[in-house]
mmCIF file of C-alpha atoms in Angstrom:
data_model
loop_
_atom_site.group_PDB
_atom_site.id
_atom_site.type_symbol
_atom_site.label_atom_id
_atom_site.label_comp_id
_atom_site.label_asym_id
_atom_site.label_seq_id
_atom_site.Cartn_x
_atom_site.Cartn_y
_atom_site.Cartn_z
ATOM 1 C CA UNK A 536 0.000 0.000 0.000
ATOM 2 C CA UNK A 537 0.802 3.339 -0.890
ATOM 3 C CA UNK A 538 0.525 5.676 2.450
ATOM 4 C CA UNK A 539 1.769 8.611 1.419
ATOM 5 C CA UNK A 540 -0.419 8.679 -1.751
ATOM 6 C CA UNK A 541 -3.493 7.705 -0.096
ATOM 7 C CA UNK A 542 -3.054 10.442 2.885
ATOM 8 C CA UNK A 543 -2.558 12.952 -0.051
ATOM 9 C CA UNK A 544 -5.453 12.338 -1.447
ATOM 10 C CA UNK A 545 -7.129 12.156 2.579
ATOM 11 C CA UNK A 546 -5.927 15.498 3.185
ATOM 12 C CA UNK A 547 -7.283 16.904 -0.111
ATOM 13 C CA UNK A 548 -10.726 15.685 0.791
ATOM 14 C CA UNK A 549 -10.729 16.888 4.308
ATOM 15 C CA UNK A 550 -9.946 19.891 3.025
ATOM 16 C CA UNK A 551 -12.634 20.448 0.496
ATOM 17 C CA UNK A 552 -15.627 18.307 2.252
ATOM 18 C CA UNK A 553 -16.248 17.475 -1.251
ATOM 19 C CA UNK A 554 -14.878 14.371 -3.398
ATOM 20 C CA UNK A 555 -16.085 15.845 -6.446
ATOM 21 C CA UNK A 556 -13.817 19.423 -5.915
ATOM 22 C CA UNK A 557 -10.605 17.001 -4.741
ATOM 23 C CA UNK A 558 -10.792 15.261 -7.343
ATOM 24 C CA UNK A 559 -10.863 17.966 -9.605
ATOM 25 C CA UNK A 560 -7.885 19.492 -7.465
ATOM 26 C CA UNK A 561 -5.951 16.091 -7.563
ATOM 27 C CA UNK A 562 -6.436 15.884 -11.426
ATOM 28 C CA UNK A 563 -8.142 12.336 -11.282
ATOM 29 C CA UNK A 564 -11.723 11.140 -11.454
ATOM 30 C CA UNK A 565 -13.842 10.889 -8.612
ATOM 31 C CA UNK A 566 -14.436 6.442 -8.153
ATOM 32 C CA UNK A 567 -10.641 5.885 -7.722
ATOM 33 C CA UNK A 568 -10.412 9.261 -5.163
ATOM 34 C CA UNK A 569 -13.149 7.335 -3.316
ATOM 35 C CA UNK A 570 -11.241 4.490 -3.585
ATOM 36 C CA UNK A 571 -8.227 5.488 -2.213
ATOM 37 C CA UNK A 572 -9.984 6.981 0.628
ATOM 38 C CA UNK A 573 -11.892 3.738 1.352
ATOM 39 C CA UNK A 574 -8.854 1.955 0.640
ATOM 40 C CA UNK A 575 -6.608 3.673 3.730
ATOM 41 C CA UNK A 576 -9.997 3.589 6.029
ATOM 42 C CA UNK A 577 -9.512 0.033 5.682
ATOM 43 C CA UNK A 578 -5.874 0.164 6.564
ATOM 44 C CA UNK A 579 -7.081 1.840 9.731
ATOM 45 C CA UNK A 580 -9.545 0.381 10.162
ATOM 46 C CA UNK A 581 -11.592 3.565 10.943
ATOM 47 C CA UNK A 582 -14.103 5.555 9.473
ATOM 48 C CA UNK A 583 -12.736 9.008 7.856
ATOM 49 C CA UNK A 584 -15.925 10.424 6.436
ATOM 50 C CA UNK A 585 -19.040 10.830 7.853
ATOM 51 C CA UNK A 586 -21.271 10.054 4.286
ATOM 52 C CA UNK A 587 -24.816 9.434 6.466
ATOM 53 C CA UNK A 588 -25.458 13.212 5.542
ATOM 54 C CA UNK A 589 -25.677 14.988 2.586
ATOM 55 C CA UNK A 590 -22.313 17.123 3.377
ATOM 56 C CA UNK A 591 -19.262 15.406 3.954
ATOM 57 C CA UNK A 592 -17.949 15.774 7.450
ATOM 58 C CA UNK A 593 -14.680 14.496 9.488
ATOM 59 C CA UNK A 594 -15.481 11.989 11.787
ATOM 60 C CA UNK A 595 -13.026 11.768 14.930
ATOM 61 C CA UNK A 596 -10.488 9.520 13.465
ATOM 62 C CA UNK A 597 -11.099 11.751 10.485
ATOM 63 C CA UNK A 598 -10.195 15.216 12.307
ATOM 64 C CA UNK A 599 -7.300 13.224 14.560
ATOM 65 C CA UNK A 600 -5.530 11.636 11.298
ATOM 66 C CA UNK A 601 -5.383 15.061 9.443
ATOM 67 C CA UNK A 602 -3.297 17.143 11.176
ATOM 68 C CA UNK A 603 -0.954 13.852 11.969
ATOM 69 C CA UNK A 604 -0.876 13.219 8.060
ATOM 70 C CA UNK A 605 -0.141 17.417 6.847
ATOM 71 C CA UNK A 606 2.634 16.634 9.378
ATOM 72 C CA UNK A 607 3.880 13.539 7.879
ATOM 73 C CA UNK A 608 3.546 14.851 4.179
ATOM 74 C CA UNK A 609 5.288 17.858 5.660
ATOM 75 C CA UNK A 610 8.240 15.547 6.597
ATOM 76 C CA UNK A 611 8.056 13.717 3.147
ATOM 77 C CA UNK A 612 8.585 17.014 1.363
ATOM 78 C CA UNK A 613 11.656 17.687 3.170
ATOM 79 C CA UNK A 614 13.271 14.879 3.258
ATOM 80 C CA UNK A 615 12.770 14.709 -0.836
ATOM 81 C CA UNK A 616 14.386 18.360 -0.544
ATOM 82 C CA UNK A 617 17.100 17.809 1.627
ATOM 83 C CA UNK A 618 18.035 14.304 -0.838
ATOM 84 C CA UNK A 619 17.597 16.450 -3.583
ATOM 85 C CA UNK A 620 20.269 19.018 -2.110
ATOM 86 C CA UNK A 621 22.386 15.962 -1.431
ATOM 87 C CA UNK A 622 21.973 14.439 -4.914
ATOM 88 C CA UNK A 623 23.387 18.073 -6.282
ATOM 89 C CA UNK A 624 26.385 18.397 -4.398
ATOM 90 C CA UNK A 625 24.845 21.005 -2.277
ATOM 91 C CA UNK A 626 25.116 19.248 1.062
ATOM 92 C CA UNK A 627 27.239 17.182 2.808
ATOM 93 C CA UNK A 628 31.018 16.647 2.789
ATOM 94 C CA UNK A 629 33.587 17.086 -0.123
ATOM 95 C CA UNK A 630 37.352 15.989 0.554
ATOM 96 C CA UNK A 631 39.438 17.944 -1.978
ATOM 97 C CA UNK A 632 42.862 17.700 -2.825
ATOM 98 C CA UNK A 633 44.959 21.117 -4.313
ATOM 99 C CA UNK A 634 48.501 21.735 -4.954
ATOM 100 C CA UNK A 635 50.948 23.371 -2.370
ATOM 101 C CA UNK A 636 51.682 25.942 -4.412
ATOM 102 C CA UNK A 637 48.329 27.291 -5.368
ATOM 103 C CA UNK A 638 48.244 31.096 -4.072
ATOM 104 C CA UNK A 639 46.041 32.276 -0.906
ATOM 105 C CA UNK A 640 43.979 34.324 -3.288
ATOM 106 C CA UNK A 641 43.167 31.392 -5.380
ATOM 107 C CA UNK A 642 42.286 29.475 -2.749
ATOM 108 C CA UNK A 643 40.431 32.369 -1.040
ATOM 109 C CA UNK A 644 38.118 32.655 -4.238
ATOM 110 C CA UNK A 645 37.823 28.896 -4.513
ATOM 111 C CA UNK A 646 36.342 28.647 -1.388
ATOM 112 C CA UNK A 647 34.281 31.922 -1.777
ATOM 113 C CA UNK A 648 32.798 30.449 -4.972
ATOM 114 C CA UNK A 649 31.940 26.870 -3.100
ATOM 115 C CA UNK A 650 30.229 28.906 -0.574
ATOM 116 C CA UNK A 651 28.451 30.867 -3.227
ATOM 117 C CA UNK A 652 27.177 28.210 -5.338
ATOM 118 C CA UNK A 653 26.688 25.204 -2.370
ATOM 119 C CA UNK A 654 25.963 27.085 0.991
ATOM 120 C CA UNK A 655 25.411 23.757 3.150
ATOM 121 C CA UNK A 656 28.720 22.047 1.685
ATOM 122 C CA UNK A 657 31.617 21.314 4.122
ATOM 123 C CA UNK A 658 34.655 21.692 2.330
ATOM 124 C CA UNK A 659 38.118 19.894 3.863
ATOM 125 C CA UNK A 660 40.929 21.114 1.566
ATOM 126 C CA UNK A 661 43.603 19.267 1.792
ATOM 127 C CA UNK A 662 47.022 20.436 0.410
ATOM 128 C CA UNK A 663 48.598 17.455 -1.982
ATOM 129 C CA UNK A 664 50.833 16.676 -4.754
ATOM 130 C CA UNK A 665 50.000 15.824 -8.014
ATOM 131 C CA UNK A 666 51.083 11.716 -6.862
ATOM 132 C CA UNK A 667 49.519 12.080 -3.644
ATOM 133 C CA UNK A 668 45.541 13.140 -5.104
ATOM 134 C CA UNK A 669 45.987 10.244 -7.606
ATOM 135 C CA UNK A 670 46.775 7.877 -5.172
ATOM 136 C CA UNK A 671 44.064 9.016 -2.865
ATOM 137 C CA UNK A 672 41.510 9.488 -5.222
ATOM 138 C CA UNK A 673 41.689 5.905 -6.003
ATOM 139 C CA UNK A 674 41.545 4.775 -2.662
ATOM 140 C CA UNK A 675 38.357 6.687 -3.017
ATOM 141 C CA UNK A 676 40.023 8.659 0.512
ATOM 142 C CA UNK A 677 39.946 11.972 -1.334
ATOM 143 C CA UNK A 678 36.630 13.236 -3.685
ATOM 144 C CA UNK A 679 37.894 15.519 -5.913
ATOM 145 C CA UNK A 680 41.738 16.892 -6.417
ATOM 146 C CA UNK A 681 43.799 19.791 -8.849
ATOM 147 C CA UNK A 682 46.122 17.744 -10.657
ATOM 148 C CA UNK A 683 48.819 19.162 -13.242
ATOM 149 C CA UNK A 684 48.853 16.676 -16.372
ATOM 150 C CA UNK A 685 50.163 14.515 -17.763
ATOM 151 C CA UNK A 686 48.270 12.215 -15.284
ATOM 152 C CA UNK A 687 48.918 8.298 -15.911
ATOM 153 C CA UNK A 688 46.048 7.280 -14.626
ATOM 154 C CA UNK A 689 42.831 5.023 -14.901
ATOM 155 C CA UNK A 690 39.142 5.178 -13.454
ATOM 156 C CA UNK A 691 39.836 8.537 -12.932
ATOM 157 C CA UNK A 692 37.511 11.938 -14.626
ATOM 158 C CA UNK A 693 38.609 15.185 -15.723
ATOM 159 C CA UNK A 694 37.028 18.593 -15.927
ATOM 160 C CA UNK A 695 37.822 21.515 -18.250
ATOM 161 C CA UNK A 696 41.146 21.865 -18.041
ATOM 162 C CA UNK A 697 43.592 25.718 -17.830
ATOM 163 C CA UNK A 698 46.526 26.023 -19.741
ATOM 164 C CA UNK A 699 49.308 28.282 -17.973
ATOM 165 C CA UNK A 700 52.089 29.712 -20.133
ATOM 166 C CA UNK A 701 55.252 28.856 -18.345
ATOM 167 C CA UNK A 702 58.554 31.090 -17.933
ATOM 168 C CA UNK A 703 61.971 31.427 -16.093
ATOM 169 C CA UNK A 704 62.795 32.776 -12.992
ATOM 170 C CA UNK A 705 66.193 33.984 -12.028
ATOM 171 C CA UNK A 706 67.777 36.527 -10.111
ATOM 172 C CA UNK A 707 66.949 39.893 -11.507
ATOM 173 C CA UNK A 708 70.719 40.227 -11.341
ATOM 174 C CA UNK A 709 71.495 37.685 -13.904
ATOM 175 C CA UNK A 710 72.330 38.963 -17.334
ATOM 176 C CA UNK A 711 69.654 36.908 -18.955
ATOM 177 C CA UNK A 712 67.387 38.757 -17.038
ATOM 178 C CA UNK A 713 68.133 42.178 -19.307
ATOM 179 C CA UNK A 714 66.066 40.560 -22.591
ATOM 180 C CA UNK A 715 62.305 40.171 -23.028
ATOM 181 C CA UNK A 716 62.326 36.661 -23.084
ATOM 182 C CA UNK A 717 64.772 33.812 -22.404
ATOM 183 C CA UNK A 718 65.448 30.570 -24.823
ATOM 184 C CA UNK A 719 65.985 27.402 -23.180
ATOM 185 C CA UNK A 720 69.081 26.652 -25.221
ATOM 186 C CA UNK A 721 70.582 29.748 -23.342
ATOM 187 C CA UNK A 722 69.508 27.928 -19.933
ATOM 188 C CA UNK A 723 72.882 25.594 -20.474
ATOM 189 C CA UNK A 724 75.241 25.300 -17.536
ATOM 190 C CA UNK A 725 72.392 26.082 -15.081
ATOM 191 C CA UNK A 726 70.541 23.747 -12.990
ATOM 192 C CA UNK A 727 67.216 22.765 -12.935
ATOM 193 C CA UNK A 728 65.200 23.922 -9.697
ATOM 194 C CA UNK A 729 61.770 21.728 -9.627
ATOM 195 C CA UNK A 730 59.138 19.785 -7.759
ATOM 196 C CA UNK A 731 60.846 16.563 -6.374
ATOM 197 C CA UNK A 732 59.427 13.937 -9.556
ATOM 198 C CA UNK A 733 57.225 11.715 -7.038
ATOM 199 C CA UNK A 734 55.192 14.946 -6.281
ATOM 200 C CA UNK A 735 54.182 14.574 -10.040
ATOM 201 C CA UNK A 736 56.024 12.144 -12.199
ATOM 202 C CA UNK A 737 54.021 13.108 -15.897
ATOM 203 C CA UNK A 738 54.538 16.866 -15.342
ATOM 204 C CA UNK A 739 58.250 16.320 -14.209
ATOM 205 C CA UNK A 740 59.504 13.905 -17.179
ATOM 206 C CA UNK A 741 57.560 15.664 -19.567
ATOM 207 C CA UNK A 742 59.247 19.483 -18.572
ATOM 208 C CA UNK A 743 62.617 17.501 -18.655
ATOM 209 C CA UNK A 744 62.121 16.568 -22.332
ATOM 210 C CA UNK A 745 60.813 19.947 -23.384
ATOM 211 C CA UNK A 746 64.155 21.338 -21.764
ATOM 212 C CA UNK A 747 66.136 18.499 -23.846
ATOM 213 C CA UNK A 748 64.702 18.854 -27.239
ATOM 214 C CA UNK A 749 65.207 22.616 -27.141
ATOM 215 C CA UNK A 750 68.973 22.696 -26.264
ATOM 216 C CA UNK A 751 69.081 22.838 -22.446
ATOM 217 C CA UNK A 752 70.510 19.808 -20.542
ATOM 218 C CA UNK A 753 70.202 20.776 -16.725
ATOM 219 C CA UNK A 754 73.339 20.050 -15.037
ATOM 220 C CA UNK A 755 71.393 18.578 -12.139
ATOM 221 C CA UNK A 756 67.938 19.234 -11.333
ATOM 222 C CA UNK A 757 67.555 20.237 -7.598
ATOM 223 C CA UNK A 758 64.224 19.498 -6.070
ATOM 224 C CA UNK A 759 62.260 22.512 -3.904
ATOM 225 C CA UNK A 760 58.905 21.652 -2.750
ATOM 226 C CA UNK A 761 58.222 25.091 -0.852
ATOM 227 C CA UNK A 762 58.103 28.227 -2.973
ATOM 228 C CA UNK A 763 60.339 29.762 -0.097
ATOM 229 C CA UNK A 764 63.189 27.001 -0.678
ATOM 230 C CA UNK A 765 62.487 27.493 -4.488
ATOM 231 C CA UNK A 766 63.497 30.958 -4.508
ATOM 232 C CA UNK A 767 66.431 30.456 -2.289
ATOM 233 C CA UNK A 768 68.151 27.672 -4.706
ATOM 234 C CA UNK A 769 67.620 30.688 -7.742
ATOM 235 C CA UNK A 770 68.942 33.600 -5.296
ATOM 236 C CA UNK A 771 72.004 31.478 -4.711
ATOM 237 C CA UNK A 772 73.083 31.019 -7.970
ATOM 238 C CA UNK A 773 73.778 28.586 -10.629
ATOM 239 C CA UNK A 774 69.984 27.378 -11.218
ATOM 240 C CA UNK A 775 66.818 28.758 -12.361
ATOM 241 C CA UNK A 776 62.922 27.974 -11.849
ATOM 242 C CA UNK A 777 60.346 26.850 -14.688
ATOM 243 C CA UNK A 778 57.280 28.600 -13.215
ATOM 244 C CA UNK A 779 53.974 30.752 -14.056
ATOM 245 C CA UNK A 780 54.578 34.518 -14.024
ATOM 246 C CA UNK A 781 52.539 34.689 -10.482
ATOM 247 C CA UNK A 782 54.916 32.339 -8.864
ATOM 248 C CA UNK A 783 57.220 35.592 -9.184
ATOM 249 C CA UNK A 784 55.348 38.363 -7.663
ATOM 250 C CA UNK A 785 56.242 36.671 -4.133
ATOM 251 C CA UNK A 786 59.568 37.897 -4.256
ATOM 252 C CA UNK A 787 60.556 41.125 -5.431
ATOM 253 C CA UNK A 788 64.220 39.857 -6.056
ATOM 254 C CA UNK A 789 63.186 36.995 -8.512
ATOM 255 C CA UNK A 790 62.692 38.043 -12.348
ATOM 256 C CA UNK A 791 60.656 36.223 -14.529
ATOM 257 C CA UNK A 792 60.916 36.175 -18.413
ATOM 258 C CA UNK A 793 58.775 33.795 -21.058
ATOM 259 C CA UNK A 794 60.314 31.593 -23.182
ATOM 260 C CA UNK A 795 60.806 31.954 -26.480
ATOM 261 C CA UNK A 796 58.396 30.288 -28.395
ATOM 262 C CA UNK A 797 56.368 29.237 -25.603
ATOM 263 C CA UNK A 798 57.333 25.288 -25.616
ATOM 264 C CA UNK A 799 55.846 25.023 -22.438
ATOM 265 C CA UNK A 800 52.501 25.089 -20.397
ATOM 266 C CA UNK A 801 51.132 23.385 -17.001
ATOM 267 C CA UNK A 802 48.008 22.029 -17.636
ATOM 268 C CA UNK A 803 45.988 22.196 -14.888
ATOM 269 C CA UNK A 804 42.142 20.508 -14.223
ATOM 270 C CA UNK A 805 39.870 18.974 -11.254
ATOM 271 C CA UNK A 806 39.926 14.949 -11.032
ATOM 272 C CA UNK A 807 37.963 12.524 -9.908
ATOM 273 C CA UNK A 808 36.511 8.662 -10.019
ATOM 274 C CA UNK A 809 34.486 8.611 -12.734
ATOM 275 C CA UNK A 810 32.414 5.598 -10.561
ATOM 276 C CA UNK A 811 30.536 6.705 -7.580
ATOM 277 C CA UNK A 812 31.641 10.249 -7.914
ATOM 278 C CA UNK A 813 30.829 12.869 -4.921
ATOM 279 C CA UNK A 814 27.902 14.732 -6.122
ATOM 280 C CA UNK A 815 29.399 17.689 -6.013
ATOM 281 C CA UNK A 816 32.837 16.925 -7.996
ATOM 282 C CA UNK A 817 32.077 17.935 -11.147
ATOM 283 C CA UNK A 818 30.799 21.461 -9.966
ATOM 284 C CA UNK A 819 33.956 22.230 -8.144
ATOM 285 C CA UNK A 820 35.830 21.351 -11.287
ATOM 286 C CA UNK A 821 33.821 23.882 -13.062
ATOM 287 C CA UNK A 822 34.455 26.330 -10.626
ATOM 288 C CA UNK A 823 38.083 25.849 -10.293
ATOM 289 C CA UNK A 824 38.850 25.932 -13.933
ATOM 290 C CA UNK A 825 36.908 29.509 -13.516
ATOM 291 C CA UNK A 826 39.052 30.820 -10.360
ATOM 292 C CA UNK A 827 42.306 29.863 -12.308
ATOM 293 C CA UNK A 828 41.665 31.072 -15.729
ATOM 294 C CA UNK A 829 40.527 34.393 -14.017
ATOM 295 C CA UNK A 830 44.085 33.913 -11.692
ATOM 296 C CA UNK A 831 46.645 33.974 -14.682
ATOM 297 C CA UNK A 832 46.984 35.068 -18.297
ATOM 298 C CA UNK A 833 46.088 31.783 -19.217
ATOM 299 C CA UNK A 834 43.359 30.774 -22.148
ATOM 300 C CA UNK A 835 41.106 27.252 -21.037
ATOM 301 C CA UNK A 836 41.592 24.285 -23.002
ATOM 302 C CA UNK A 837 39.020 23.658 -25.650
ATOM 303 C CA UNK A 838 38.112 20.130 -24.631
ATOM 304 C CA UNK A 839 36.759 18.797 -21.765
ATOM 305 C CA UNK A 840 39.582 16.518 -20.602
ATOM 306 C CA UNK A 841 43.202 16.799 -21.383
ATOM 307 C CA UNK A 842 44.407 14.759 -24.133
ATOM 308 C CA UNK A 843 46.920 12.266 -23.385
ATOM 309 C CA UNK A 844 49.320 14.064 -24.839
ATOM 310 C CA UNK A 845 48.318 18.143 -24.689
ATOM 311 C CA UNK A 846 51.324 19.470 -25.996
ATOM 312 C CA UNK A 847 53.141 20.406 -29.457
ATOM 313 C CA UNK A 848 56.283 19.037 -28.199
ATOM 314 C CA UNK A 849 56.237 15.168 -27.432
ATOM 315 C CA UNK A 850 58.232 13.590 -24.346
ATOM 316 C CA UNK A 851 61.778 12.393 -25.324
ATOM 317 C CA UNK A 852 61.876 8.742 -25.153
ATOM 318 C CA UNK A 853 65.674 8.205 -26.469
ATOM 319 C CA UNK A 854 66.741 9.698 -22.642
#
């Protein structure tokens, strides 16, 4: 038996007094209204209606059992609301992953954003490596991450995607720092400063070989996870940073020129499983790609998920 739909149609009738008007109001003919009625009377196994006179009246049970069932149908409608909230990402918990180095005012306007668009979502950021949100996204212990591509990875989702032109920092002392833009072939003798290669494996081998095919051997590359210890390697000496331009403005000492010919981009776009996924994954990818394409000079990718291989220049597989 269907309670809810027979108290619908009880509470329409108690309303009106009148079968003929509730039916008309419940958009169905008047024998299976009575039916229904006579239907969940027999459930009860108590009289609803009074029908000895010529006006329907509420008996008792009748006048009891409405304000019990506007209560209960009261309940049904939000419970359907507050599921439907869940089903659209606009409740509950999300467990998201972002890089280290993603700027307070990216992150501020993230959030704002979330808050905007999902009020009664919990948010838990968690700051992660490229590696680290794969790996937890499949253990299905994180919902939704910012991962830099290339990602080897399977089961895994991708939203619209930012493209970030890449340049060098150095020391606004060093000579190369005089020209408008720097080649990579004029790079040679310097070191490499980078993310250690388990933070992000694709993104590290494939910035190696855009460095090898276009004359530039690092001598060593010297890993820097923190910005801070980034910028202390270049101030030193003897190495240099492939960054975006914003990476720069955090210290006033550190110069940053493009490349020539722009080999080189970091793709950046929200993951997640593409089973199961948290109802509200795919909206903070769409809102992420917004915050960072607003963030830098940087023009979104055209398709919806990065392409296994995104860029002009292909990895460098002789070593």
């Amino acid at each position: 038996m269907d309670l809810l739909r027979h108290l619908r149609h009880f509470v329409v009738v108690a309303h009106e007094l009148h079968f003929g008007r509730a039916a008309d109001l419940l958009g169905m003919a008047q024998p299976p209204l009575s039916q229904s009625i006579q239907r969940l009377e027999r459930e009860l196994t108590v009289e609803l209606f009074d029908r000895s006179r010529r006006q329907v009246r509420l008996t008792t049970a009748g006048e009891l059992l409405l304000g019990e069932a506007e209560e209960l149908l009261a309940g049904e409608g939000r419970l359907r609301n507050l599921m439907g909230q869940v089903r659209a990402g606009e409740l509950g918990v999300l467990r998201a992953g972002v890089p280290p180095e993603t700027p307070a005012v990216t992150l501020r306007a993230l959030l704002d954003g979330l808050t905007t668009r999902a009020p009664g979502l919990d948010v838990e950021l968690h700051e992660l490596a490229t590696a680290e949100q794969v790996r937890m996204l499949a253990e299905r212990t994180l919902d939704v991450g910012l991962v830099h591509h290339p990602v080897a990875a399977d089961g895994l989702r991708f939203g619209a995607s930012v493209d970030v032109p890449l340049g060098v920092l150095l020391p606004r002392t060093s000579p190369l720092a005089r020209g408008r833009e720097v080649a990579l072939a004029a790079l040679a003798g310097l070191d490499l400063v980078a993310v250690p290669r388990a933070t992000a494996p694709g993104w590290h081998d494939h910035l190696l070989a855009v460095c090898r095919q276009h004359g530039w051997r690092p001598a060593r590359v010297r890993p820097a996870r923190n910005p801070e210890f980034l910028f202390g390697l270049v101030l030193a000496g003897g190495g240099v940073a492939v960054e975006p331009a914003a990476v720069a403005r955090r210290e006033p000492r550190i110069a940053w020129r493009p490349i020539v010919d722009a080999p080189l981009a970091k793709r950046t776009s929200a993951a997640w499983p593409d089973r199961s996924a948290h109802p509200a994954a795919s909206m903070f990818g769409q809102l992420a790609a917004e915050v960072l394409a607003d963030a830098e000079p940087a023009t979104p990718a055209a398709t919806s998920a990065p392409a296994a291989r995104p860029w002009p220049v292909l990895f460098d597989t002789t070593g």
